[in-house]
Amino acid sequence: MTTAQPPVVVIVGGGITGLSAAYYLLRTAREAAIPLRALVIERDERLGGKIRTDIIGQQRQFIIEGGPDAFLAQKPWASDLARDLGLGDELLPINVRKPATSVLVHGKPIPLPEGLRLITPAKWLPFLLSPVLSPWGKAHMLLDLALPARNVQGDESLAAFVRARLGDEALDRLAEPLMSGIYNGDPAEQSMLATFPQFRATERQYGSIIRGTRAMQKKAPANDSSNSSSNSPFLTLRGGMGTLVDALTAALDGNILSGRRVQRITPNAGQPAGYQVQLDDGTALDADAVILATQAFVAADLLSEWQPALAAKLRRIPYLSTGTMSLAFHPADIRRPFAGFGLVIPQSEHRHLNAITVTSEKFTHRAPEGDVLLRVFFGGFRNPDLVEKPDAELLALVRQELRSLMGITALPRFARIYRWRDASPQYHVGHLDLVREIERLAPPRLLLCGCAYGGVGIPDCLRQAKNAAARIFAQVRDTVMVSPAS
Ligand SMILES: Cc1cc2nc3c(=O)[nH]c(=O)nc-3n(C[C@H](O)[C@H](O)[C@H](O)COP(=O)(O)OP(=O)(O)OC[C@H]3O[C@@H](n4cnc5c(N)ncnc54)[C@H](O)[C@@H]3O)c2cc1C
């Protein structure tokens, strides 16, 4: 007598989405006492995708993040996973500074006014006194209080929304660097409904986003994140975001194949609802179900042979390239520090950099005492070509910018460059409809998830991974339940 084999789920992509999907799938199967095999296949030897933490130095250590350095605390999925993996004590809020951020206006860093909630002032006096916007720009923003809610059906761009409610200057100096900066994208193309739906909902409910934000703030004073460090809107892990990847990797011991690229996924002729996963070394794996947690254009390539319509939709999600550079300095080298630990740079300033973070101020323990660790951001829709510049040229450009913006003429103690080619998915107007179409076209037992679809932040990637694991488990469980021992 032989017993039916446990179902096999192949997860393509060993970024945070793929790793956590495998983790949740195996955990659910274990809890339900149902045998199941999950295998993550990652193209690179290194796991984690865009999460990359490097340690530089021996006694005096710098913790360098090449990609994400923190996550939104309000969305529970990342802190939940950290606790599940035994990392609860490693969770730390980012430091609270008032102000946290400055914005470059006509070449000068100006602190954002206290009480600004992205683009809406929640406190009048600091807003009215702030030089971030001209008197005309402020007057235009205040028109939002008088304008009725617009009757916009469907999606619109971030630029169209902000221009209509708050004016051009608010778009240029606040919305573009703060809200499009997250996506490295063009506000004229960025989908309002996929990236900041809460502003559209506020407009509809209150008729004004300033009035709505203030009303919601009054209802929930405990959410005022500027009050104490325990209320910080962002959390990180003491040893860097890579800690999460390391813990997941340890939990998935024996369920990961790295350094192998998936080349093709086709229906498995031998099974009614299975797939064959073709690897670059010629191996073909049978899978009962597949979770695709790669870039959307990679998923398109893997499926294009037999799913041309789905592949065509997947290719409609565009990607941009970005980069970061971390540099260490002596505090005395910083002749003109800006207020807060972040400087955002509007596109209209025509700079090579998009933003600067003083990492050693934003976090405790990321740089040795007496050192300043900076991180600069470049590329994206403004300067995509910068990412391809050779290291020496890039460093020269960054030093030129740091000299002009912060008065730094000294050589950095070190500079570490990270290039993220075709790595930032763009949520263009209509993105939600496109994702719905992709979901509708996906064949049974094949799910797509990750930063290309339902949110780019780490908590949103984890939410998608958890949902994908639950859905795939429900689908393959039935095969186990009905497979008789023969
Ligand atoms: C510079 C930067 C800063 C960021 N900062 C933050 C932040 O502070 N907070 C935050 O929440 N988010 C941040 N993000 C976004 C966040 O890091 C990403 O959205 C998230 O890590 C994406 O995870 P993922 O697993 O969906 O995709 P990825 O990390 O891209 O993983 C996809 C994986 O698929 C693999 N793959 C591709 N093709 C194949 C193939 N054919 N076969 C096998 N494997 C394949 C790739 O090698 C990769 O490892 C940042 C992103 C960047 C680039």
Coordinates of C-alpha atoms and ligand atoms in Angstrom, one line a residue:
M1 CA 0.0 0.0 0.0
T2 CA 1.4 3.5 -0.9
T3 CA 0.2 6.8 0.5
A4 CA -0.4 9.8 -1.8
Q5 CA 2.6 12.2 -1.9
P6 CA 2.2 15.5 0.0
P7 CA 1.3 18.4 -2.3
V8 CA 4.3 20.5 -3.4
V9 CA 4.1 24.3 -3.6
V10 CA 6.8 26.1 -5.4
I11 CA 7.4 29.8 -4.5
V12 CA 9.4 31.7 -7.1
G13 CA 11.4 34.6 -5.6
G14 CA 13.2 34.7 -2.3
G15 CA 12.5 38.3 -1.4
I16 CA 10.5 39.1 1.7
T17 CA 7.2 38.2 -0.1
G18 CA 8.3 34.8 -1.3
L19 CA 10.1 33.8 2.0
S20 CA 7.2 34.9 4.1
A21 CA 4.6 33.2 1.8
A22 CA 6.5 29.9 2.3
Y23 CA 6.7 30.5 6.1
Y24 CA 3.0 31.1 6.4
L25 CA 2.1 28.2 4.2
L26 CA 4.2 25.7 6.1
R27 CA 3.0 27.0 9.4
T28 CA -0.7 26.7 8.4
A29 CA -0.1 23.2 7.1
R30 CA 1.7 22.2 10.4
E31 CA -1.2 23.7 12.5
A32 CA -3.7 21.8 10.4
A33 CA -1.6 18.6 10.6
I34 CA -1.6 18.3 6.8
P35 CA 1.6 17.2 5.1
L36 CA 2.8 19.8 2.5
R37 CA 6.1 20.6 0.9
A38 CA 7.1 24.2 0.0
L39 CA 10.2 25.2 -1.9
V40 CA 11.4 28.8 -2.4
I41 CA 13.5 29.2 -5.5
E42 CA 15.6 32.4 -5.6
R43 CA 17.8 33.5 -8.6
D44 CA 20.5 35.1 -6.4
E45 CA 22.7 33.3 -3.9
R46 CA 21.7 36.0 -1.4
L47 CA 18.1 35.9 -0.1
G48 CA 16.0 38.9 0.8
G49 CA 15.7 40.7 -2.6
K50 CA 15.6 44.4 -1.9
I51 CA 16.1 43.9 1.9
R52 CA 19.9 44.0 2.3
T53 CA 21.8 44.8 5.5
D54 CA 25.6 44.9 5.5
I55 CA 27.8 45.4 8.5
I56 CA 31.0 47.4 7.9
G57 CA 33.8 47.4 10.5
Q58 CA 34.8 45.1 13.3
Q59 CA 35.0 46.9 16.7
R60 CA 33.3 50.1 15.4
Q61 CA 30.4 48.8 13.4
F62 CA 28.2 50.5 10.9
I63 CA 24.9 48.8 10.0
I64 CA 24.2 49.7 6.4
E65 CA 20.8 49.3 4.7
G66 CA 21.0 49.0 0.9
G67 CA 17.2 48.9 0.6
P68 CA 14.4 49.4 3.2
D69 CA 15.5 50.6 6.7
A70 CA 12.1 50.7 8.5
F71 CA 8.5 49.9 8.1
L72 CA 5.2 51.5 8.9
A73 CA 4.1 50.5 12.4
Q74 CA 0.4 51.2 11.8
K75 CA 0.1 48.2 9.4
P76 CA 0.6 45.2 11.8
W77 CA 2.0 42.5 9.4
A78 CA 5.7 43.2 9.7
S79 CA 5.8 43.5 13.5
D80 CA 3.5 40.5 13.8
L81 CA 6.0 38.4 11.7
A82 CA 8.9 39.7 13.7
R83 CA 7.2 38.6 16.9
D84 CA 6.3 35.2 15.4
L85 CA 9.9 34.7 14.5
G86 CA 11.0 35.5 18.1
L87 CA 12.3 39.0 17.2
G88 CA 9.8 41.0 19.3
D89 CA 12.6 42.3 21.5
E90 CA 14.5 43.5 18.5
L91 CA 11.8 45.8 17.3
L92 CA 12.7 49.5 17.8
P93 CA 11.0 52.7 17.0
I94 CA 12.9 55.2 14.8
N95 CA 14.1 58.2 16.7
V96 CA 11.6 61.1 17.1
R97 CA 13.0 64.5 16.0
K98 CA 11.1 67.8 15.7
P99 CA 11.1 68.4 12.8
A100 CA 12.0 65.1 11.3
T101 CA 12.2 66.4 7.8
S102 CA 13.4 69.4 5.9
V103 CA 12.6 70.2 2.3
L104 CA 14.9 71.9 -0.2
V105 CA 13.4 75.2 -1.4
H106 CA 15.5 77.4 -3.8
G107 CA 18.6 75.6 -2.7
K108 CA 18.0 76.0 1.1
P109 CA 16.8 73.2 3.5
I110 CA 13.7 74.5 5.3
P111 CA 12.1 72.4 8.1
L112 CA 8.6 71.2 7.4
P113 CA 6.2 73.0 9.7
E114 CA 5.1 71.2 12.8
G115 CA 1.8 69.3 12.5
L116 CA 2.1 68.8 8.7
R117 CA 0.5 65.5 7.8
L118 CA 2.1 64.7 4.5
I119 CA 0.3 67.5 2.6
T120 CA -2.2 68.8 5.1
P121 CA -1.5 71.2 7.9
A122 CA -3.0 70.0 11.2
K123 CA -1.6 73.1 13.1
W124 CA -2.3 76.6 11.8
L125 CA 0.4 78.8 13.3
P126 CA 3.5 76.7 12.3
F127 CA 2.0 76.3 8.8
L128 CA 1.3 80.0 8.4
L129 CA 4.7 81.1 9.7
S130 CA 6.7 78.4 7.7
P131 CA 8.7 79.6 4.7
V132 CA 8.3 76.2 2.9
L133 CA 5.5 77.7 0.8
S134 CA 5.1 81.3 -0.4
P135 CA 2.1 83.3 0.9
W136 CA 0.4 82.6 -2.5
G137 CA 1.1 78.9 -2.2
K138 CA -0.4 78.8 1.3
A139 CA -3.5 80.8 0.2
H140 CA -4.0 78.3 -2.6
M141 CA -3.8 75.4 -0.1
L142 CA -6.4 77.1 2.1
L143 CA -8.8 77.2 -0.8
D144 CA -9.2 73.5 -0.1
L145 CA -11.4 74.6 2.9
A146 CA -13.8 76.4 0.6
L147 CA -13.9 74.2 -2.5
P148 CA -16.6 71.5 -2.5
A149 CA -15.7 67.8 -2.9
R150 CA -15.1 67.1 -6.6
N151 CA -17.1 64.4 -8.3
V152 CA -14.3 62.4 -9.7
Q153 CA -15.3 58.9 -10.9
G154 CA -12.6 56.3 -10.9
D155 CA -8.8 56.9 -10.6
E156 CA -6.8 60.1 -11.1
S157 CA -3.1 61.0 -10.8
L158 CA -1.6 62.3 -7.6
A159 CA -0.6 65.4 -9.5
A160 CA -4.2 66.0 -10.6
F161 CA -5.6 65.5 -7.1
V162 CA -3.1 67.8 -5.3
R163 CA -3.2 70.5 -8.0
A164 CA -7.1 70.5 -7.8
R165 CA -7.3 70.6 -4.0
L166 CA -4.1 72.4 -2.8
G167 CA -2.4 74.0 -5.8
D168 CA 0.8 73.8 -7.8
E169 CA 3.2 74.8 -5.1
A170 CA 1.9 72.2 -2.6
L171 CA 2.4 69.6 -5.4
D172 CA 5.9 70.8 -6.1
R173 CA 7.3 71.3 -2.6
L174 CA 5.3 68.7 -0.6
A175 CA 3.4 66.1 -2.5
E176 CA 6.0 65.3 -5.2
P177 CA 9.0 64.8 -2.9
L178 CA 7.1 63.3 0.0
M179 CA 4.4 61.2 -1.7
S180 CA 5.9 60.3 -5.1
G181 CA 9.3 60.0 -3.4
I182 CA 8.2 56.7 -1.8
Y183 CA 7.5 55.3 -5.3
N184 CA 10.4 57.1 -7.0
G185 CA 7.8 57.9 -9.6
D186 CA 6.2 60.7 -11.6
P187 CA 3.2 62.3 -9.7
A188 CA 1.5 62.9 -13.1
E189 CA 1.3 59.1 -13.6
Q190 CA 0.9 57.9 -10.0
S191 CA -2.4 56.4 -9.1
M192 CA -4.2 58.2 -6.3
L193 CA -6.5 55.2 -5.6
A194 CA -3.6 52.7 -5.4
T195 CA -1.2 54.8 -3.4
F196 CA -3.1 57.4 -1.2
P197 CA -6.8 56.4 -1.3
Q198 CA -7.3 57.9 2.1
F199 CA -7.1 61.4 0.7
R200 CA -9.8 60.7 -1.8
A201 CA -12.0 59.2 1.0
T202 CA -11.3 62.3 3.1
E203 CA -12.3 64.6 0.3
R204 CA -15.5 62.7 -0.2
Q205 CA -16.4 62.5 3.5
Y206 CA -15.4 66.0 4.6
G207 CA -15.5 68.0 1.4
S208 CA -11.9 69.2 2.3
I209 CA -8.8 67.2 3.0
I210 CA -7.5 69.9 5.5
R211 CA -10.8 69.9 7.4
G212 CA -11.0 66.1 7.3
T213 CA -7.4 65.6 8.5
R214 CA -8.0 68.0 11.4
A215 CA -11.3 66.3 12.3
M216 CA -9.8 62.8 12.3
Q217 CA -6.8 64.1 14.4
K218 CA -9.2 65.4 17.0
K219 CA -11.0 62.1 17.1
A220 CA -7.8 60.1 17.6
P221 CA -5.4 62.2 19.6
A222 CA -3.5 59.1 20.7
N223 CA -2.4 58.7 17.1
D224 CA -0.4 61.8 17.3
S225 CA 2.9 60.1 16.5
S226 CA 5.0 63.2 17.2
N227 CA 4.5 62.9 21.0
S228 CA 6.8 60.1 22.1
S229 CA 9.2 57.6 20.7
S230 CA 7.0 54.7 21.6
N231 CA 4.4 56.3 19.2
S232 CA 6.9 56.5 16.4
P233 CA 5.1 55.8 13.1
F234 CA 8.0 53.6 11.9
L235 CA 9.7 50.6 13.4
T236 CA 12.9 48.8 12.5
L237 CA 14.9 45.9 13.8
R238 CA 17.9 46.6 16.0
G239 CA 20.4 44.8 13.8
G240 CA 18.8 46.0 10.5
M241 CA 16.0 44.8 8.3
G242 CA 18.2 41.8 7.2
T243 CA 17.5 40.3 10.6
L244 CA 14.0 39.5 9.4
V245 CA 15.3 37.7 6.3
D246 CA 17.9 35.8 8.4
A247 CA 15.1 34.6 10.8
L248 CA 12.9 33.6 8.0
T249 CA 15.7 31.7 6.3
A250 CA 16.5 29.8 9.5
A251 CA 12.8 28.9 9.9
L252 CA 12.7 27.7 6.3
D253 CA 15.8 25.5 6.6
G254 CA 15.6 22.8 3.9
N255 CA 12.9 24.6 1.9
I256 CA 15.0 27.0 -0.1
L257 CA 16.9 26.6 -3.3
S258 CA 19.0 29.7 -4.0
G259 CA 21.3 30.6 -6.9
R260 CA 18.8 29.0 -9.4
R261 CA 16.7 31.0 -11.8
V262 CA 13.2 29.8 -12.8
Q263 CA 13.0 30.0 -16.6
R264 CA 9.5 28.8 -17.4
I265 CA 6.3 27.6 -15.8
T266 CA 4.0 25.4 -17.9
P267 CA 1.0 23.3 -17.1
N268 CA 2.0 19.8 -16.2
A269 CA 0.7 17.3 -18.7
G270 CA 0.8 14.5 -16.2
Q271 CA -1.4 16.1 -13.6
P272 CA -4.8 17.7 -14.0
A273 CA -4.0 20.8 -12.0
G274 CA -0.3 20.9 -11.6
Y275 CA 2.7 22.8 -13.1
Q276 CA 6.2 22.1 -14.3
V277 CA 8.8 24.6 -13.1
Q278 CA 11.8 24.7 -15.3
L279 CA 15.1 25.9 -13.8
D280 CA 18.2 27.3 -15.5
D281 CA 20.2 24.2 -14.8
G282 CA 17.9 22.1 -16.9
T283 CA 16.0 20.6 -13.9
A284 CA 12.2 20.5 -14.1
L285 CA 10.2 20.3 -10.8
D286 CA 6.6 19.2 -10.5
A287 CA 4.4 21.5 -8.4
D288 CA 0.8 21.2 -7.4
A289 CA 0.6 25.0 -7.0
V290 CA 2.9 28.0 -7.6
I291 CA 3.2 31.4 -5.9
L292 CA 5.0 33.9 -8.1
A293 CA 6.7 36.6 -5.9
T294 CA 9.1 38.1 -8.5
Q295 CA 8.9 41.3 -10.4
A296 CA 5.8 41.4 -12.7
F297 CA 7.8 41.4 -15.9
V298 CA 9.6 38.3 -14.7
A299 CA 6.3 36.6 -14.0
A300 CA 5.2 37.6 -17.6
D301 CA 8.3 36.0 -19.1
L302 CA 7.8 32.8 -17.1
L303 CA 4.1 32.4 -18.2
S304 CA 4.1 34.0 -21.6
E305 CA 4.2 30.8 -23.6
W306 CA 0.8 29.6 -22.6
Q307 CA -0.7 32.7 -20.8
P308 CA -0.1 35.5 -23.4
A309 CA -3.1 37.6 -22.2
L310 CA -2.0 37.4 -18.5
A311 CA 1.7 38.1 -19.5
A312 CA 0.6 41.2 -21.5
K313 CA -1.2 42.6 -18.5
L314 CA 1.8 41.9 -16.2
R315 CA 4.1 43.7 -18.6
R316 CA 1.9 46.8 -18.2
I317 CA 3.3 47.4 -14.7
P318 CA 6.3 49.6 -15.4
Y319 CA 9.5 49.5 -13.3
L320 CA 12.1 52.2 -12.5
S321 CA 15.7 51.9 -11.3
T322 CA 17.0 53.6 -8.2
G323 CA 20.1 53.6 -6.0
T324 CA 21.3 54.4 -2.6
M325 CA 24.8 55.4 -1.3
S326 CA 25.8 55.2 2.3
L327 CA 28.7 57.4 3.4
A328 CA 30.4 57.9 6.8
F329 CA 31.9 61.2 8.0
H330 CA 33.3 62.8 11.1
P331 CA 30.7 65.1 12.7
A332 CA 33.0 68.1 12.1
D333 CA 32.8 67.5 8.4
I334 CA 29.1 68.4 8.4
R335 CA 29.5 72.2 8.2
R336 CA 25.8 72.9 7.4
P337 CA 23.5 70.3 9.0
F338 CA 19.8 70.6 8.1
A339 CA 17.0 70.3 10.7
G340 CA 15.8 66.8 11.3
F341 CA 17.2 63.6 9.9
G342 CA 15.7 63.7 6.4
L343 CA 16.0 66.2 3.6
V344 CA 13.7 65.7 0.7
I345 CA 14.5 67.4 -2.6
P346 CA 11.7 68.4 -5.0
Q347 CA 12.2 67.7 -8.7
S348 CA 12.0 71.4 -9.5
E349 CA 15.4 71.9 -7.6
H350 CA 17.1 70.0 -10.5
R351 CA 19.5 68.1 -8.3
H352 CA 21.2 64.7 -8.8
L353 CA 19.9 63.5 -5.4
N354 CA 16.2 62.8 -4.5
A355 CA 16.7 62.7 -0.7
I356 CA 19.3 62.5 2.1
T357 CA 18.9 60.6 5.4
V358 CA 21.1 61.1 8.4
T359 CA 21.0 57.5 9.3
S360 CA 22.9 57.9 12.5
E361 CA 20.3 60.4 13.7
K362 CA 17.3 58.4 12.5
F363 CA 18.4 55.3 14.3
T364 CA 20.3 54.5 17.5
H365 CA 23.2 52.1 17.1
R366 CA 23.6 52.3 13.3
A367 CA 26.9 54.0 13.5
P368 CA 29.7 54.1 16.1
E369 CA 29.6 56.9 18.6
G370 CA 31.3 60.0 17.0
D371 CA 30.6 59.1 13.4
V372 CA 27.9 60.4 11.1
L373 CA 26.3 57.9 8.7
L374 CA 24.5 59.5 5.7
R375 CA 22.4 57.8 3.1
V376 CA 21.5 59.4 -0.2
F377 CA 18.9 58.4 -2.7
F378 CA 19.2 58.8 -6.5
G379 CA 17.6 57.6 -9.8
G380 CA 13.9 56.9 -10.2
F381 CA 11.8 58.8 -12.8
R382 CA 13.8 62.0 -12.5
N383 CA 17.3 60.6 -13.2
P384 CA 17.1 57.0 -14.2
D385 CA 20.5 57.1 -16.0
L386 CA 22.4 57.9 -12.8
V387 CA 22.0 54.3 -11.6
E388 CA 24.2 53.2 -14.6
K389 CA 27.1 55.7 -13.9
P390 CA 30.4 54.1 -12.8
D391 CA 31.1 54.1 -9.1
A392 CA 33.8 56.9 -9.3
E393 CA 31.6 59.2 -11.3
L394 CA 28.6 58.6 -9.0
L395 CA 30.7 59.3 -5.9
A396 CA 32.0 62.5 -7.4
L397 CA 28.4 63.6 -8.1
V398 CA 27.2 62.8 -4.6
R399 CA 30.2 64.6 -3.1
Q400 CA 29.5 67.6 -5.2
E401 CA 25.9 67.6 -3.9
L402 CA 26.8 67.1 -0.3
R403 CA 29.3 70.0 -0.6
S404 CA 26.6 72.2 -1.9
L405 CA 23.8 71.1 0.4
M406 CA 25.6 70.3 3.7
G407 CA 29.0 72.0 3.3
I408 CA 30.8 68.6 3.3
T409 CA 34.2 68.9 1.6
A410 CA 35.9 66.0 3.4
L411 CA 36.4 62.6 1.8
P412 CA 34.0 60.0 3.3
R413 CA 35.5 57.3 5.5
F414 CA 33.8 54.9 3.2
A415 CA 31.0 54.9 0.6
R416 CA 28.9 51.9 -0.2
I417 CA 26.7 52.0 -3.4
Y418 CA 23.6 49.9 -4.0
R419 CA 21.9 49.8 -7.4
W420 CA 18.4 48.6 -7.7
R421 CA 17.8 48.0 -11.4
D422 CA 14.2 47.8 -12.6
A423 CA 13.3 47.2 -9.0
S424 CA 10.6 49.9 -8.2
P425 CA 7.2 49.0 -9.6
Q426 CA 5.1 52.0 -10.6
Y427 CA 1.5 52.2 -9.7
H428 CA 0.1 54.2 -12.5
V429 CA -3.4 55.5 -12.9
G430 CA -5.7 52.5 -13.3
H431 CA -3.3 50.2 -11.3
L432 CA -6.1 48.7 -9.1
D433 CA -8.1 47.7 -12.2
L434 CA -5.0 46.2 -13.8
V435 CA -4.3 44.1 -10.7
R436 CA -8.0 42.9 -10.7
E437 CA -7.6 41.9 -14.3
I438 CA -4.3 40.0 -13.5
E439 CA -6.1 38.2 -10.6
R440 CA -9.0 37.3 -12.9
L441 CA -6.7 35.9 -15.6
A442 CA -4.4 33.9 -13.3
P443 CA -5.0 30.2 -13.7
P444 CA -6.0 28.0 -10.8
R445 CA -3.4 27.3 -8.1
L446 CA -1.1 30.0 -9.4
L447 CA -1.0 33.2 -7.4
L448 CA 1.0 36.4 -8.0
C449 CA 1.9 38.6 -5.0
G450 CA 4.5 41.1 -3.9
C451 CA 5.4 44.7 -4.3
A452 CA 4.2 44.9 -7.9
Y453 CA 0.6 44.5 -7.0
G454 CA -0.9 45.4 -3.6
G455 CA 1.5 47.8 -1.9
V456 CA 5.2 48.4 -2.0
G457 CA 5.9 48.7 1.8
I458 CA 7.1 45.6 3.7
P459 CA 3.9 45.3 5.7
D460 CA 1.8 45.2 2.5
C461 CA 4.1 42.6 1.0
L462 CA 3.7 40.5 4.1
R463 CA -0.1 40.9 4.0
Q464 CA -0.2 39.7 0.4
A465 CA 2.1 36.8 1.2
K466 CA -0.1 35.7 4.1
N467 CA -3.2 35.9 2.0
A468 CA -1.6 34.0 -0.9
A469 CA -0.4 31.3 1.5
A470 CA -3.9 30.9 3.0
R471 CA -5.5 30.8 -0.5
I472 CA -3.0 28.3 -1.9
F473 CA -3.3 26.1 1.3
A474 CA -7.1 26.0 0.9
Q475 CA -6.8 24.9 -2.7
V476 CA -4.1 22.2 -2.2
R477 CA -5.6 20.9 1.1
D478 CA -8.6 19.6 -0.8
T479 CA -6.3 17.4 -2.9
V480 CA -4.9 15.9 0.3
M481 CA -8.4 15.4 1.8
V482 CA -9.6 13.6 -1.3
S483 CA -6.5 11.6 -2.1
P484 CA -7.1 8.1 -0.9
A485 CA -4.3 5.8 0.1
S486 CA -4.1 3.3 -2.6
Ligands
LIG1 C1 16.0 51.7 -1.8 C2 14.8 51.2 -1.3 C3 14.3 51.6 -0.1 C4 13.1 51.1 0.4 N1 12.7 51.5 1.6 C5 11.6 50.9 2.2 C6 11.3 51.2 3.5 O1 12.0 51.9 4.2 N2 10.2 50.6 4.1 C7 9.4 49.7 3.4 O2 8.4 49.2 3.9 N3 9.7 49.4 2.1 C8 10.8 50.0 1.5 N4 11.1 49.7 0.2 C9 10.3 48.7 -0.6 C10 10.5 47.3 -0.2 O3 11.8 47.0 0.1 C11 10.1 46.3 -1.3 O4 8.8 46.7 -1.8 C12 10.0 44.9 -0.8 O5 11.3 44.5 -0.2 C13 9.7 44.0 -2.0 O6 9.8 42.6 -1.7 P1 9.4 41.5 -2.7 O7 9.7 40.2 -2.1 O8 8.0 41.7 -3.1 O9 10.3 41.8 -4.0 P2 11.9 41.6 -4.2 O10 12.6 42.0 -3.0 O11 12.2 42.3 -5.5 O12 12.1 40.0 -4.4 C14 11.8 39.4 -5.6 C15 12.9 38.3 -5.7 O13 12.6 37.5 -6.9 C16 13.8 37.0 -7.4 N5 13.7 36.6 -8.8 C17 13.5 37.4 -9.9 N6 13.4 36.6 -11.0 C18 13.6 35.3 -10.6 C19 13.6 34.1 -11.2 N7 13.4 34.0 -12.6 N8 13.8 32.9 -10.5 C20 13.9 33.0 -9.2 N9 13.9 34.1 -8.5 C21 13.8 35.3 -9.2 C22 14.7 38.3 -7.2 O14 16.1 37.9 -7.3 C23 14.3 38.8 -5.9 O15 15.1 38.3 -4.8 C24 12.3 50.1 -0.4 C25 12.8 49.7 -1.6 C26 14.0 50.2 -2.1 C27 14.5 49.7 -3.4

